[in-house]
Each structure stands twice: as C-alpha cells, then as structure tokens.
mmCIF file of C-alpha atoms in Angstrom:
data_model
loop_
_atom_site.group_PDB
_atom_site.id
_atom_site.type_symbol
_atom_site.label_atom_id
_atom_site.label_comp_id
_atom_site.label_asym_id
_atom_site.label_seq_id
_atom_site.Cartn_x
_atom_site.Cartn_y
_atom_site.Cartn_z
ATOM 1 C CA MET A 1 133.690 65.478 122.455
ATOM 2 C CA THR A 2 130.721 67.827 122.627
ATOM 3 C CA ASN A 3 129.294 69.833 119.745
ATOM 4 C CA GLU A 4 129.879 73.530 120.317
ATOM 5 C CA ASN A 5 126.901 74.566 118.162
ATOM 6 C CA PRO A 6 124.184 71.977 118.708
ATOM 7 C CA LEU A 7 121.067 72.148 116.575
ATOM 8 C CA PRO A 8 117.754 72.881 118.351
ATOM 9 C CA GLY A 9 116.076 69.707 119.538
ATOM 10 C CA ALA A 10 112.701 68.607 118.313
ATOM 11 C CA GLY A 11 111.107 69.702 121.562
ATOM 12 C CA GLU A 12 112.663 73.141 121.611
ATOM 13 C CA SER A 13 110.467 76.092 120.739
ATOM 14 C CA ALA A 14 111.201 78.502 117.906
ATOM 15 C CA PRO A 15 112.890 81.802 118.796
ATOM 16 C CA GLN A 16 110.446 84.255 120.307
ATOM 17 C CA ARG A 17 109.801 87.539 118.491
ATOM 18 C CA SER A 18 110.765 90.687 120.334
ATOM 19 C CA GLY A 19 108.433 93.582 121.036
ATOM 20 C CA LYS A 20 109.970 95.501 118.140
ATOM 21 C CA ASP A 21 109.299 92.583 115.804
ATOM 22 C CA TRP A 22 105.658 92.441 116.841
ATOM 23 C CA ALA A 23 105.287 96.217 116.532
ATOM 24 C CA PHE A 24 106.746 96.081 113.023
ATOM 25 C CA LEU A 25 104.491 93.187 111.961
ATOM 26 C CA ILE A 26 101.365 94.837 113.365
ATOM 27 C CA GLY A 27 102.243 98.184 111.796
ATOM 28 C CA LYS A 28 102.898 96.504 108.463
ATOM 29 C CA ARG A 29 99.575 94.670 108.604
ATOM 30 C CA VAL A 30 97.672 97.854 109.478
ATOM 31 C CA LEU A 31 99.381 99.712 106.623
ATOM 32 C CA PHE A 32 98.622 96.930 104.140
ATOM 33 C CA LEU A 33 94.998 96.760 105.280
ATOM 34 C CA LEU A 34 94.123 100.433 105.690
ATOM 35 C CA GLY A 35 96.439 101.894 103.041
ATOM 36 C CA PRO A 36 94.445 100.660 100.022
ATOM 37 C CA ILE A 37 91.187 101.617 101.766
ATOM 38 C CA ALA A 38 92.479 105.152 102.390
ATOM 39 C CA LEU A 39 93.593 105.453 98.774
ATOM 40 C CA GLY A 40 90.206 104.141 97.664
ATOM 41 C CA ALA A 41 88.474 106.860 99.682
ATOM 42 C CA LEU A 42 90.377 109.475 97.669
ATOM 43 C CA MET A 43 88.957 108.191 94.377
ATOM 44 C CA PRO A 44 85.379 109.493 94.818
ATOM 45 C CA LEU A 45 86.795 112.749 96.190
ATOM 46 C CA PHE A 46 88.900 113.184 93.054
ATOM 47 C CA PHE A 47 85.985 112.555 90.710
ATOM 48 C CA TRP A 48 83.726 114.784 92.812
ATOM 49 C CA PHE A 49 86.008 117.641 91.772
ATOM 50 C CA VAL A 50 86.027 116.404 88.172
ATOM 51 C CA PHE A 51 82.204 116.491 88.077
ATOM 52 C CA LEU A 52 81.543 119.492 90.285
ATOM 53 C CA PRO A 53 77.927 119.860 91.469
ATOM 54 C CA ALA A 54 75.781 122.874 90.766
ATOM 55 C CA GLN A 55 75.743 125.617 93.351
ATOM 56 C CA GLY A 56 73.860 124.478 96.436
ATOM 57 C CA ALA A 57 73.946 120.784 95.482
ATOM 58 C CA LEU A 58 75.974 118.135 97.287
ATOM 59 C CA VAL A 59 76.718 115.983 94.239
ATOM 60 C CA SER A 60 76.130 116.227 90.512
ATOM 61 C CA PRO A 61 74.107 113.772 88.418
ATOM 62 C CA GLU A 62 77.287 113.171 86.391
ATOM 63 C CA PHE A 63 79.096 112.043 89.529
ATOM 64 C CA LEU A 64 76.262 109.731 90.616
ATOM 65 C CA VAL A 65 76.033 108.019 87.228
ATOM 66 C CA PHE A 66 79.822 107.767 86.979
ATOM 67 C CA ALA A 67 79.949 106.148 90.426
ATOM 68 C CA GLY A 68 77.257 103.703 89.325
ATOM 69 C CA LEU A 69 79.259 102.799 86.224
ATOM 70 C CA MET A 70 82.372 102.157 88.321
ATOM 71 C CA ILE A 71 80.384 99.932 90.701
ATOM 72 C CA ALA A 72 78.919 98.052 87.724
ATOM 73 C CA TYR A 73 82.449 97.524 86.404
ATOM 74 C CA MET A 74 83.245 95.530 89.546
ATOM 75 C CA VAL A 75 80.262 93.193 89.015
ATOM 76 C CA PRO A 76 80.719 90.280 86.557
ATOM 77 C CA PRO A 77 80.224 90.002 83.626
ATOM 78 C CA PHE A 78 80.699 93.728 83.005
ATOM 79 C CA GLY A 79 84.124 94.938 81.906
ATOM 80 C CA LYS A 80 85.924 97.647 79.980
ATOM 81 C CA GLU A 81 84.264 96.540 76.761
ATOM 82 C CA THR A 82 80.860 97.248 78.370
ATOM 83 C CA ILE A 83 81.456 100.194 80.685
ATOM 84 C CA ILE A 84 83.436 102.447 78.310
ATOM 85 C CA PRO A 85 80.793 102.402 75.514
ATOM 86 C CA ALA A 86 78.047 102.770 78.123
ATOM 87 C CA ALA A 87 79.714 105.876 79.539
ATOM 88 C CA LEU A 88 80.507 107.415 76.160
ATOM 89 C CA ILE A 89 77.200 106.633 74.457
ATOM 90 C CA GLY A 90 74.549 105.858 77.057
ATOM 91 C CA GLY A 91 75.919 107.985 79.896
ATOM 92 C CA PRO A 92 74.318 111.276 78.800
ATOM 93 C CA ALA A 93 70.819 109.759 78.643
ATOM 94 C CA VAL A 94 71.179 108.247 82.123
ATOM 95 C CA VAL A 95 72.557 111.527 83.479
ATOM 96 C CA GLY A 96 69.571 113.378 82.055
ATOM 97 C CA LEU A 97 67.183 110.888 83.679
ATOM 98 C CA VAL A 98 68.918 111.127 87.065
ATOM 99 C CA SER A 99 68.950 114.916 86.789
ATOM 100 C CA SER A 100 65.203 115.026 86.217
ATOM 101 C CA ILE A 101 64.563 112.688 89.157
ATOM 102 C CA ILE A 102 66.675 114.560 91.712
ATOM 103 C CA SER A 103 66.033 118.008 90.174
ATOM 104 C CA ILE A 104 69.709 118.940 89.871
ATOM 105 C CA PRO A 105 70.986 120.526 86.645
ATOM 106 C CA THR A 106 73.447 118.570 84.542
ATOM 107 C CA GLY A 107 76.848 119.710 83.386
ATOM 108 C CA THR A 108 79.410 118.625 80.824
ATOM 109 C CA ALA A 109 78.346 114.981 80.647
ATOM 110 C CA LEU A 110 75.407 115.812 78.351
ATOM 111 C CA GLY A 111 77.870 115.454 75.490
ATOM 112 C CA GLY A 112 79.217 112.183 76.861
ATOM 113 C CA TYR A 113 81.793 111.453 79.529
ATOM 114 C CA PRO A 114 85.348 112.387 78.505
ATOM 115 C CA LEU A 115 87.213 109.212 77.597
ATOM 116 C CA TRP A 116 90.061 109.985 79.997
ATOM 117 C CA THR A 117 87.704 110.038 83.001
ATOM 118 C CA VAL A 118 86.335 106.565 82.243
ATOM 119 C CA VAL A 119 89.767 105.082 81.533
ATOM 120 C CA ALA A 120 91.231 106.729 84.641
ATOM 121 C CA GLY A 121 88.403 105.393 86.802
ATOM 122 C CA ILE A 122 88.845 101.832 85.529
ATOM 123 C CA VAL A 123 92.642 101.863 85.904
ATOM 124 C CA ILE A 124 92.427 103.298 89.434
ATOM 125 C CA LEU A 125 89.852 100.672 90.437
ATOM 126 C CA ASP A 126 91.940 97.833 89.021
ATOM 127 C CA PHE A 127 95.026 99.139 90.811
ATOM 128 C CA LEU A 128 93.196 99.408 94.151
ATOM 129 C CA VAL A 129 91.711 95.911 93.834
ATOM 130 C CA ALA A 130 95.119 94.418 93.009
ATOM 131 C CA LEU A 131 96.773 96.370 95.821
ATOM 132 C CA PHE A 132 94.256 95.268 98.458
ATOM 133 C CA ILE A 133 94.105 91.604 97.420
ATOM 134 C CA THR A 134 97.822 90.995 96.930
ATOM 135 C CA LEU A 135 98.889 92.720 100.145
ATOM 136 C CA ASN A 136 96.201 91.062 102.286
ATOM 137 C CA PHE A 137 95.689 87.732 100.533
ATOM 138 C CA ASP A 138 96.616 85.570 103.537
ATOM 139 C CA LEU A 139 94.474 87.633 105.917
ATOM 140 C CA LEU A 140 91.428 87.660 103.637
ATOM 141 C CA LEU A 141 91.449 83.856 103.515
ATOM 142 C CA LYS A 142 91.154 83.718 107.321
ATOM 143 C CA ILE A 143 88.115 86.025 107.615
ATOM 144 C CA PRO A 144 85.000 83.796 107.964
ATOM 145 C CA LEU A 145 82.635 85.024 105.237
ATOM 146 C CA ILE A 146 85.176 86.815 103.070
ATOM 147 C CA GLY A 147 87.536 83.839 103.264
ATOM 148 C CA GLY A 148 84.847 81.487 101.966
ATOM 149 C CA TRP A 149 84.073 83.853 99.120
ATOM 150 C CA PHE A 150 87.763 84.144 98.256
ATOM 151 C CA ARG A 151 88.145 80.366 98.251
ATOM 152 C CA TRP A 152 85.253 80.199 95.801
ATOM 153 C CA ILE A 153 87.063 82.749 93.586
ATOM 154 C CA MET A 154 90.265 80.705 93.963
ATOM 155 C CA ARG A 155 88.431 77.609 92.735
ATOM 156 C CA SER A 156 87.153 79.634 89.781
ATOM 157 C CA ALA A 157 90.685 80.917 89.136
ATOM 158 C CA ASP A 158 91.984 77.354 89.274
ATOM 159 C CA LYS A 159 89.417 76.341 86.648
ATOM 160 C CA VAL A 160 90.589 79.250 84.507
ATOM 161 C CA LEU A 161 94.179 77.998 84.773
ATOM 162 C CA ARG A 162 93.114 74.484 83.768
ATOM 163 C CA LYS A 163 91.094 75.735 80.802
ATOM 164 C CA LYS A 164 93.733 78.259 79.756
ATOM 165 C CA PRO A 165 97.114 76.662 80.540
ATOM 166 C CA TRP A 166 98.835 79.251 78.350
ATOM 167 C CA ILE A 167 98.441 81.743 81.223
ATOM 168 C CA GLU A 168 100.883 79.776 83.364
ATOM 169 C CA ASN A 169 103.011 78.635 80.422
ATOM 170 C CA LEU A 170 103.603 82.204 79.240
ATOM 171 C CA SER A 171 104.437 83.360 82.776
ATOM 172 C CA SER A 172 104.096 87.154 83.202
ATOM 173 C CA ALA A 173 103.119 87.632 79.555
ATOM 174 C CA GLY A 174 100.255 85.169 80.031
ATOM 175 C CA LEU A 175 98.879 87.066 83.012
ATOM 176 C CA LEU A 176 99.237 90.355 81.165
ATOM 177 C CA ILE A 177 97.337 89.003 78.158
ATOM 178 C CA PHE A 178 94.658 87.547 80.459
ATOM 179 C CA MET A 179 94.216 90.959 82.114
ATOM 180 C CA TYR A 180 94.281 92.861 78.827
ATOM 181 C CA ILE A 181 91.951 90.748 76.676
ATOM 182 C CA PRO A 182 88.285 90.842 77.804
ATOM 183 C CA LEU A 183 87.808 87.135 78.513
ATOM 184 C CA GLN A 184 85.053 85.593 80.610
ATOM 185 C CA GLY A 185 86.303 85.551 84.203
ATOM 186 C CA SER A 186 89.170 87.936 83.592
ATOM 187 C CA GLY A 187 89.652 91.157 85.539
ATOM 188 C CA ALA A 188 91.712 92.669 88.318
ATOM 189 C CA MET A 189 90.342 90.420 91.060
ATOM 190 C CA THR A 190 90.792 87.088 89.266
ATOM 191 C CA THR A 191 94.152 88.122 87.809
ATOM 192 C CA SER A 192 95.427 89.146 91.257
ATOM 193 C CA ILE A 193 94.348 85.833 92.765
ATOM 194 C CA ILE A 194 95.906 83.843 89.914
ATOM 195 C CA ALA A 195 99.136 85.791 90.421
ATOM 196 C CA ARG A 196 99.160 84.852 94.103
ATOM 197 C CA ILE A 197 98.360 81.206 93.287
ATOM 198 C CA LEU A 198 101.362 81.214 90.932
ATOM 199 C CA ASN A 199 103.505 82.721 93.725
ATOM 200 C CA TYR A 200 104.077 86.101 92.133
ATOM 201 C CA ARG A 201 105.359 88.756 94.494
ATOM 202 C CA PRO A 202 102.787 91.429 95.433
ATOM 203 C CA LEU A 203 104.559 94.198 93.499
ATOM 204 C CA GLN A 204 104.765 91.977 90.418
ATOM 205 C CA ALA A 205 101.057 91.159 90.613
ATOM 206 C CA ILE A 206 100.077 94.798 91.145
ATOM 207 C CA GLY A 207 102.273 95.913 88.251
ATOM 208 C CA LEU A 208 100.870 93.303 85.858
ATOM 209 C CA VAL A 209 97.257 94.128 86.726
ATOM 210 C CA THR A 210 97.795 97.887 86.441
ATOM 211 C CA PHE A 211 99.750 97.664 83.179
ATOM 212 C CA GLY A 212 97.165 95.308 81.694
ATOM 213 C CA SER A 213 94.403 97.701 82.737
ATOM 214 C CA ILE A 214 96.155 100.672 81.112
ATOM 215 C CA LEU A 215 96.510 98.736 77.859
#
C-alpha cells in the first residue's frame, strides 16, 4: 500500500520561491536598509531649522557644534553623562570659537543649548542606530569590513554578558537598565547587538533601546 502523502526525500530540493516571493524579500531588504538611512538624513535637516543660520550663511555655528556633539556621542567612551553637560555648559564657548573662526554670527546658543534639543538629538540617534542594526543585523555580518567590525562588537557584547549576567537574567528589564545606566560599553549599538544575541525581536530591541534612551 503506497503512502498518499510521501515526505520529500533527502535528495529532493526545497520548494522554489516564486517571483512574487523574491520581489517581496528584495523590497523588504531595501526598505530595511534604506529606511533608517532616509530617516537619518532628516535629522540634520530638522536641527538645521532649529538652529537657523544668519542671513546669507549656509549653516550656523550652533548647528556645526551641535552636529559635532552628536558625532562625539557615537564615539566611545562618550555618552549622555558627557555630552549633555558639554552642550549645556561648554557648548556656548565652543560656539563662540567656531563663530570667530568662520566669521558667522552666533544665535541663541550663547546662553547654552536648550536641554530639549540635546535630549532629542540623543534619543533620535539611539533610535536610528537600533533601527538600522536590528533590521539589518544578518546583512551587516556578511559585509566584509563591516561584518568583521560587528563580530568584534559581538565579542565585546558577549564579554559584557559574561561580566554582567544580570542583563540576561533580568530579561527585558536587564537590557533596559543596561541602556539607561551609563556603564562602560553600554549604549544603543551594544544594547541592540546584545538584544539580537538574546534573540529579541527587532521591534522589542528598538523599543527597549529607545525607551532606555528617553529615561
């Protein structure tokens, strides 16, 4: 008696994807890759309007210094505990120096950057980093130079997990605390990678990083 629904043999190939399947997968990949980049391009545009340049100037000294602070935030070991005081206290002096060098008058930042602008910039950056990494984690590992760099970060993240087992033991709360408290090696990038190592879904990882950044 023959089996009416035989299982595929060991030598049989897996079902082939249709053209629609491939179109969907490619479109999804393009959206995941270019979407965060497009959103990231809107960030400097937004803050350009926040720190409007003087008439006839392309950018304001406030914008240039603010952009420098945001770039510094992405470079270890800087973090919120460094960048926020620097913007509120040291920002005006740096703006004045930049203004004198490029001969463009300064604006509102002479009294210090408004706290909301610094916090907004940090939260937006953390969100974009988490969005890009979690949605493209598998692809980033396959890119020659970037993949090697990410594997190095993964090894660092693994060391963090071994040194701080409470992160995994406390589950989502552990990741949130790790993102919130300024610890050595913490931040949106490491937290996103740890979340992926622990098999968190992308939306969960993005939410934890963003919420921890807001706190």
